């Protein structure tokens, strides 16, 4: 029995040391708090928004978003031109980052939002629960799940970039909420048309989530939204931005994650419109804010990937957790079984790079060249090949 307790104790000690990853406990705590700087600023600002004197706050616009939503997503000449422009901007953004033909999918959001909006008008109890699961449950845990997955399977350092990107997009979002207070769709449902002027003493509304409260036999969401410290914060949709941020990061490191998180984004978009919490333009704005924040750290992600490919940064969380066992490379092949192809691509931020391919048969054979390229940041990107397949 003593041997069992000793084995269990050593196992948990190993987990603890894996989490520390060569940091002291206080050093790890400091590292986490620094990475969460903007997240903490966002949470603090949101929780204390009600303390801002209404006399110094801007006037609430209750009509603009609804009007803009109809114009941008309508089928008039202006609407079609607006949607086409948004699609082109999306494709150019993705192509600038990835240089891949698949960038064409970044032009789909306007079309997808119109389709989901058309599907959001038929109310039913099963759809209430379906929308609630995304909007009222998964929304709150998705950033934690994404961060945990990235820690396990993405290169070391990616979780930090995720935290910074997530925090910045939310800070930009709440700054917009405070400087441009606007009404959500539920405002017209609750107060009728023509829309009465908004004021900061008005309580929030759970909108479609009231039906979920009825199904669950509670008043959780009705009470929570009535006490919201920031009622008029429709644009941009941070619910939409949350899901997009998770999609960008997890999708970068997992093909399956791309499909799973892509579905989650569409699910969240549908839910926010079905429950009458956001307009289509709000969701498009949330996507834009998330894409902007992700772009700020894209170059850093490339450097992190290069460091991981050369072994400079060590293994990811899963590899460290199961180091020395058969499970260590359960999801990744051993470095000795991998070959790396270094592609020098011309980048706007580094005009000295040339498009000449260099091949390295094993990570250790030209380690100094690879590490030197990473340190000099020559715009090197990496793709993994199976060495045995190349030798055939």
Coordinates of N, CA, C and O in Angstrom, one line a residue, residues 194-319:
X194 N -42.4 53.1 -32.5 CA -41.0 53.6 -32.7 C -40.2 53.4 -31.4 O -40.8 53.5 -30.3
X195 N -38.9 53.2 -31.5 CA -38.1 52.9 -30.4 C -38.0 54.2 -29.5 O -37.6 55.2 -29.9
X196 N -38.2 54.0 -28.2 CA -38.0 55.1 -27.3 C -36.6 55.4 -27.0 O -35.7 54.5 -27.2
X197 N -36.2 56.6 -26.6 CA -34.8 56.9 -26.4 C -34.3 56.0 -25.2 O -35.0 55.7 -24.3
X198 N -33.0 55.6 -25.3 CA -32.5 54.8 -24.3 C -31.8 55.6 -23.2 O -31.4 56.8 -23.4
X199 N -31.8 55.1 -22.0 CA -31.1 55.8 -20.9 C -30.4 54.7 -20.0 O -30.7 53.5 -20.1
X200 N -29.4 55.2 -19.3 CA -28.5 54.2 -18.6 C -29.2 53.6 -17.3 O -28.6 52.7 -16.7
X201 N -30.4 54.0 -17.0 CA -31.1 53.4 -15.9 C -31.9 52.2 -16.3 O -32.4 51.5 -15.4
X202 N -32.0 52.0 -17.6 CA -32.8 50.8 -18.0 C -32.1 49.5 -17.7 O -30.9 49.4 -17.9
X203 N -32.8 48.5 -17.3 CA -32.2 47.2 -17.0 C -32.0 46.4 -18.2 O -32.6 46.7 -19.3
X204 N -31.1 45.5 -18.1 CA -30.8 44.6 -19.3 C -31.9 43.6 -19.4 O -32.8 43.5 -18.6
X205 N -31.9 42.8 -20.5 CA -32.9 41.8 -20.8 C -32.2 40.5 -21.2 O -31.3 40.5 -22.0
X206 N -32.8 39.4 -20.7 CA -32.3 38.1 -21.1 C -32.8 37.7 -22.5 O -32.3 36.7 -23.1
X207 N -33.8 38.5 -23.0 CA -34.4 38.2 -24.3 C -34.8 36.8 -24.4 O -35.6 36.2 -23.6
X208 N -34.3 36.1 -25.5 CA -34.7 34.7 -25.7 C -34.4 33.7 -24.6 O -34.9 32.6 -24.5
X209 N -33.4 34.1 -23.8 CA -33.0 33.2 -22.7 C -34.1 33.1 -21.6 O -34.0 32.2 -20.7
X210 N -35.1 34.0 -21.6 CA -36.2 33.9 -20.7 C -37.0 32.6 -21.0 O -37.4 31.9 -20.0
X211 N -37.0 32.2 -22.2 CA -37.7 30.9 -22.6 C -36.9 29.7 -22.0 O -37.5 28.7 -21.7
X212 N -35.6 29.9 -22.0 CA -34.7 28.8 -21.4 C -35.0 28.7 -19.9 O -35.0 27.6 -19.4
X213 N -35.1 29.9 -19.3 CA -35.4 29.9 -17.8 C -36.7 29.1 -17.6 O -36.8 28.4 -16.6
X214 N -37.6 29.3 -18.5 CA -38.9 28.6 -18.3 C -38.8 27.1 -18.5 O -39.4 26.3 -17.7
X215 N -37.9 26.7 -19.4 CA -37.7 25.3 -19.6 C -37.0 24.7 -18.4 O -37.3 23.6 -18.0
X216 N -36.0 25.4 -17.9 CA -35.2 24.9 -16.7 C -35.9 25.1 -15.4 O -35.5 24.6 -14.4
X217 N -37.0 25.9 -15.4 CA -37.7 26.2 -14.2 C -36.9 27.1 -13.2 O -37.0 27.0 -12.0
X218 N -36.2 28.1 -13.8 CA -35.3 29.0 -13.0 C -35.5 30.4 -13.5 O -36.3 30.7 -14.4
X219 N -34.9 31.3 -12.8 CA -34.8 32.7 -13.2 C -33.4 33.2 -13.3 O -33.1 34.4 -13.2
X220 N -32.5 32.3 -13.6 CA -31.0 32.6 -13.5 C -30.7 33.7 -14.5 O -30.1 34.7 -14.2
X221 N -31.1 33.5 -15.8 CA -30.7 34.4 -16.8 C -31.4 35.7 -16.8 O -30.9 36.8 -17.1
X222 N -32.7 35.6 -16.4 CA -33.5 36.9 -16.3 C -32.9 37.8 -15.3 O -32.7 39.0 -15.5
X223 N -32.5 37.2 -14.1 CA -31.9 38.0 -13.0 C -30.5 38.5 -13.4 O -30.1 39.6 -13.1
X224 N -29.7 37.6 -14.1 CA -28.4 38.0 -14.4 C -28.3 39.1 -15.4 O -27.5 40.1 -15.2
X225 N -29.1 39.1 -16.4 CA -29.1 40.1 -17.4 C -29.7 41.4 -17.0 O -29.4 42.5 -17.4
X226 N -30.7 41.4 -16.0 CA -31.2 42.6 -15.5 C -30.2 43.3 -14.7 O -30.2 44.6 -14.6
X227 N -29.3 42.6 -14.1 CA -28.2 43.2 -13.3 C -27.0 43.5 -14.1 O -25.9 43.8 -13.5
X228 N -27.0 43.4 -15.4 CA -25.8 43.6 -16.2 C -25.3 45.0 -16.0 O -26.0 46.0 -16.1
X229 N -24.0 45.2 -15.8 CA -23.4 46.5 -15.6 C -23.2 47.3 -16.9 O -22.9 48.5 -16.9
X230 N -23.4 46.6 -18.1 CA -23.3 47.3 -19.4 C -24.4 46.8 -20.3 O -24.3 45.7 -20.9
X231 N -25.5 47.5 -20.3 CA -26.7 47.1 -21.0 C -26.6 47.4 -22.5 O -26.9 46.5 -23.3
X232 N -26.1 48.5 -22.8 CA -26.1 49.0 -24.2 C -24.7 48.7 -24.8 O -23.9 49.6 -25.0
X233 N -24.4 47.5 -25.1 CA -23.1 47.1 -25.7 C -23.3 46.0 -26.7 O -22.7 44.9 -26.7
X234 N -24.1 46.4 -27.7 CA -24.4 45.4 -28.8 C -23.2 45.2 -29.8 O -22.9 44.1 -30.2
X235 N -22.6 46.3 -30.2 CA -21.5 46.3 -31.2 C -20.2 46.6 -30.5 O -20.0 47.6 -29.9
X236 N -19.2 45.7 -30.8 CA -19.3 44.4 -31.5 C -19.7 43.3 -30.5 O -19.7 43.5 -29.3
X237 N -20.1 42.2 -31.1 CA -20.5 41.0 -30.3 C -19.3 40.3 -29.7 O -18.5 39.7 -30.5
X238 N -19.1 40.4 -28.4 CA -18.0 39.6 -27.8 C -18.2 38.1 -27.7 O -17.3 37.3 -27.7
X239 N -19.5 37.8 -27.8 CA -19.8 36.4 -27.9 C -19.3 35.8 -29.2 O -18.7 34.7 -29.2
X240 N -19.5 36.6 -30.2 CA -18.9 36.2 -31.5 C -17.4 36.2 -31.5 O -16.8 35.3 -32.1
X241 N -16.9 37.2 -30.9 CA -15.4 37.4 -30.9 C -14.7 36.2 -30.1 O -13.7 35.8 -30.5
X242 N -15.4 35.8 -29.0 CA -14.8 34.7 -28.2 C -14.6 33.5 -29.1 O -13.6 32.9 -29.2
X243 N -15.7 33.1 -29.8 CA -15.6 31.9 -30.6 C -14.6 32.0 -31.8 O -13.9 31.1 -32.1
X244 N -14.6 33.2 -32.4 CA -13.6 33.4 -33.5 C -12.2 33.3 -33.0 O -11.3 32.8 -33.7
X245 N -11.9 33.9 -31.8 CA -10.5 33.8 -31.3 C -10.1 32.3 -31.1 O -9.0 31.9 -31.4
X246 N -11.0 31.6 -30.5 CA -10.7 30.1 -30.3 C -10.5 29.4 -31.6 O -9.6 28.6 -31.8
X247 N -11.3 29.8 -32.6 CA -11.2 29.2 -33.9 C -9.9 29.5 -34.6 O -9.2 28.6 -35.1
X248 N -9.4 30.8 -34.5 CA -8.2 31.1 -35.2 C -7.0 30.4 -34.6 O -6.1 29.9 -35.3
X249 N -6.9 30.3 -33.3 CA -5.8 29.7 -32.7 C -5.8 28.1 -32.7 O -4.8 27.5 -33.1
X250 N -6.9 27.5 -32.4 CA -7.0 26.1 -32.4 C -6.9 25.6 -33.8 O -6.2 24.6 -34.2
X251 N -7.6 26.3 -34.7 CA -7.6 25.9 -36.1 C -6.2 25.9 -36.8 O -5.9 25.2 -37.7
X252 N -5.4 26.8 -36.3 CA -4.0 26.9 -36.8 C -3.2 25.6 -36.6 O -2.3 25.3 -37.3
X253 N -3.5 24.9 -35.5 CA -2.7 23.8 -35.1 C -3.5 22.5 -35.2 O -2.9 21.4 -34.8
X254 N -4.7 22.5 -35.7 CA -5.4 21.2 -35.8 C -6.4 21.3 -36.9 O -7.3 22.2 -36.9
X255 N -6.3 20.4 -37.9 CA -7.3 20.3 -39.0 C -8.7 20.0 -38.4 O -9.7 20.6 -38.8
X256 N -8.7 19.0 -37.5 CA -10.0 18.6 -37.0 C -10.6 19.8 -36.1 O -11.8 20.0 -36.1
X257 N -9.6 20.5 -35.5 CA -10.1 21.6 -34.7 C -10.7 22.7 -35.5 O -11.6 23.4 -35.1
X258 N -10.2 22.8 -36.8 CA -10.7 23.8 -37.7 C -12.2 23.6 -37.9 O -13.1 24.5 -37.9
X259 N -12.6 22.3 -38.2 CA -14.0 21.9 -38.4 C -14.8 22.1 -37.2 O -15.9 22.6 -37.2
X260 N -14.3 21.6 -36.0 CA -15.0 21.6 -34.8 C -15.3 23.1 -34.4 O -16.4 23.5 -34.0
X261 N -14.2 23.9 -34.4 CA -14.4 25.3 -33.9 C -15.1 26.1 -35.0 O -15.8 27.1 -34.7
X262 N -15.0 25.7 -36.3 CA -15.8 26.4 -37.3 C -17.3 26.2 -37.1 O -18.1 27.1 -37.2
X263 N -17.6 25.0 -36.7 CA -19.0 24.7 -36.4 C -19.5 25.5 -35.2 O -20.6 26.1 -35.1
X264 N -18.6 25.6 -34.2 CA -18.9 26.4 -33.0 C -19.1 27.9 -33.3 O -20.0 28.5 -32.7
X265 N -18.3 28.4 -34.2 CA -18.5 29.8 -34.6 C -19.9 30.0 -35.2 O -20.7 30.9 -34.9
X266 N -20.3 29.1 -36.1 CA -21.6 29.2 -36.8 C -22.7 29.0 -35.8 O -23.8 29.7 -35.8
X267 N -22.5 28.1 -34.8 CA -23.5 27.8 -33.8 C -23.7 29.1 -32.9 O -24.8 29.4 -32.6
X268 N -22.6 29.7 -32.6 CA -22.6 30.9 -31.7 C -23.3 32.0 -32.5 O -24.2 32.8 -31.9
X269 N -23.0 32.2 -33.8 CA -23.7 33.2 -34.6 C -25.2 33.0 -34.6 O -26.0 33.9 -34.4
X270 N -25.6 31.8 -34.9 CA -27.0 31.5 -34.9 C -27.7 31.7 -33.6 O -28.7 32.3 -33.5
X271 N -27.0 31.3 -32.5 CA -27.6 31.5 -31.2 C -27.8 32.9 -30.8 O -28.9 33.3 -30.2
X272 N -26.8 33.8 -31.1 CA -27.0 35.2 -30.7 C -28.1 35.9 -31.4 O -28.8 36.7 -30.8
X273 N -28.3 35.5 -32.7 CA -29.4 36.1 -33.4 C -30.7 35.5 -33.1 O -31.8 36.1 -32.9
X274 N -30.7 34.2 -32.8 CA -32.0 33.5 -32.5 C -32.5 34.0 -31.1 O -33.7 34.1 -30.9
X275 N -31.6 34.2 -30.2 CA -32.0 34.7 -28.8 C -32.2 36.2 -28.8 O -32.4 36.7 -27.7
X276 N -32.0 36.9 -29.9 CA -32.2 38.3 -30.1 C -31.3 39.2 -29.2 O -31.6 40.2 -28.7
X277 N -30.0 38.7 -29.2 CA -29.0 39.5 -28.4 C -28.1 40.3 -29.4 O -27.4 41.2 -28.9
X278 N -28.0 40.0 -30.6 CA -27.1 40.7 -31.5 C -27.7 40.7 -32.9 O -28.4 39.8 -33.4
X279 N -27.3 41.8 -33.7 CA -27.6 41.9 -35.1 C -26.4 41.2 -35.9 O -25.4 40.9 -35.3
X280 N -26.7 41.0 -37.1 CA -25.6 40.4 -38.0 C -24.4 41.3 -38.0 O -23.2 40.8 -38.0
X281 N -24.6 42.6 -38.0 CA -23.5 43.6 -38.1 C -22.6 43.5 -36.8 O -21.4 43.7 -36.9
X282 N -23.2 43.1 -35.7 CA -22.5 43.0 -34.5 C -21.5 41.8 -34.5 O -20.4 41.8 -34.1
X283 N -22.0 40.7 -35.1 CA -21.2 39.5 -35.3 C -20.1 39.7 -36.3 O -19.0 39.2 -36.1
X284 N -20.4 40.4 -37.3 CA -19.3 40.7 -38.3 C -18.3 41.6 -37.6 O -17.1 41.4 -37.9
X285 N -18.7 42.5 -36.8 CA -17.8 43.4 -36.0 C -16.9 42.6 -35.1 O -15.7 42.8 -34.9
X286 N -17.6 41.6 -34.4 CA -16.8 40.7 -33.5 C -15.7 39.9 -34.2 O -14.6 39.8 -33.7
X287 N -16.1 39.4 -35.4 CA -15.1 38.7 -36.2 C -14.0 39.6 -36.6 O -12.8 39.2 -36.6
X288 N -14.3 40.9 -37.0 CA -13.2 41.8 -37.4 C -12.3 42.1 -36.2 O -11.1 42.2 -36.4
X289 N -12.8 42.4 -35.0 CA -12.0 42.7 -33.9 C -11.1 41.5 -33.5 O -9.9 41.7 -33.2
X290 N -11.7 40.3 -33.6 CA -10.9 39.1 -33.3 C -9.8 38.9 -34.3 O -8.6 38.5 -34.0
X291 N -10.1 39.1 -35.6 CA -9.1 38.9 -36.7 C -8.0 40.0 -36.5 O -6.8 39.6 -36.8
X292 N -8.3 41.2 -36.2 CA -7.3 42.2 -36.0 C -6.4 41.8 -34.8 O -5.1 41.9 -35.0
X293 N -6.9 41.4 -33.7 CA -6.1 41.0 -32.6 C -5.2 39.8 -32.9 O -4.0 39.8 -32.6
X294 N -5.7 38.8 -33.6 CA -5.0 37.7 -34.1 C -3.8 38.1 -35.0 O -2.7 37.6 -34.9
X295 N -4.1 39.0 -35.9 CA -3.1 39.5 -36.8 C -1.9 40.1 -36.1 O -0.7 40.0 -36.6
X296 N -2.1 40.8 -35.0 CA -1.0 41.4 -34.2 C 0.0 40.4 -33.8 O 1.2 40.7 -33.6
X297 N -0.4 39.1 -33.6 CA 0.5 38.1 -33.0 C 0.8 37.0 -34.0 O 1.5 36.1 -33.6
X298 N 0.5 37.2 -35.3 CA 0.7 36.2 -36.2 C 2.2 36.0 -36.5 O 2.7 34.8 -36.6
X299 N 2.9 37.0 -36.6 CA 4.4 36.9 -36.8 C 5.0 36.2 -35.6 O 5.9 35.4 -35.8
X300 N 4.6 36.6 -34.4 CA 5.1 35.9 -33.2 C 4.8 34.4 -33.2 O 5.6 33.6 -32.8
X301 N 3.6 34.0 -33.7 CA 3.3 32.6 -33.8 C 4.2 31.9 -34.8 O 4.6 30.8 -34.6
X302 N 4.6 32.6 -35.9 CA 5.5 32.0 -36.8 C 6.8 31.7 -36.2 O 7.5 30.7 -36.4
X303 N 7.3 32.7 -35.4 CA 8.6 32.5 -34.7 C 8.5 31.4 -33.7 O 9.5 30.6 -33.6
X304 N 7.4 31.3 -33.0 CA 7.2 30.2 -32.0 C 7.2 28.8 -32.8 O 7.8 27.9 -32.3
X305 N 6.5 28.8 -33.9 CA 6.5 27.5 -34.7 C 7.9 27.1 -35.1 O 8.2 25.9 -35.1
X306 N 8.7 28.1 -35.6 CA 10.0 27.8 -36.0 C 10.9 27.3 -34.9 O 11.7 26.3 -35.0
X307 N 10.8 27.9 -33.7 CA 11.5 27.5 -32.5 C 11.1 26.0 -32.1 O 12.0 25.2 -31.8
X308 N 9.9 25.7 -32.2 CA 9.4 24.4 -31.9 C 9.9 23.4 -32.9 O 10.2 22.2 -32.5
X309 N 9.9 23.7 -34.2 CA 10.3 22.8 -35.2 C 11.7 22.4 -35.1 O 12.2 21.3 -35.4
X310 N 12.6 23.3 -34.6 CA 14.0 23.1 -34.5 C 14.3 22.5 -33.1 O 15.5 22.2 -32.8
X311 N 13.4 22.4 -32.2 CA 13.6 21.8 -30.9 C 14.2 22.9 -29.9 O 14.5 22.5 -28.8
X312 N 14.2 24.1 -30.3 CA 14.7 25.2 -29.5 C 13.9 25.4 -28.2 O 14.4 25.6 -27.1
X313 N 12.5 25.3 -28.4 CA 11.6 25.6 -27.3 C 11.2 24.4 -26.5 O 10.4 24.6 -25.6
X314 N 11.7 23.2 -26.9 CA 11.3 22.0 -26.1 C 9.9 21.5 -26.6 O 9.4 21.9 -27.6
X315 N 9.4 20.6 -25.8 CA 8.1 19.9 -26.2 C 6.9 20.7 -25.7 O 7.0 21.5 -24.8
X316 N 5.8 20.3 -26.2 CA 4.5 20.9 -25.7 C 4.1 20.2 -24.4 O 4.8 19.3 -23.9
X317 N 3.0 20.6 -23.9 CA 2.5 20.1 -22.6 C 2.4 18.6 -22.5 O 2.7 17.9 -21.6
X318 N 1.8 18.0 -23.6 CA 1.6 16.6 -23.6 C 2.9 15.8 -23.6 O 3.1 14.9 -22.9
X319 N 3.8 16.3 -24.4 CA 5.1 15.6 -24.5 C 5.9 15.7 -23.2 O 6.6 14.8 -22.8

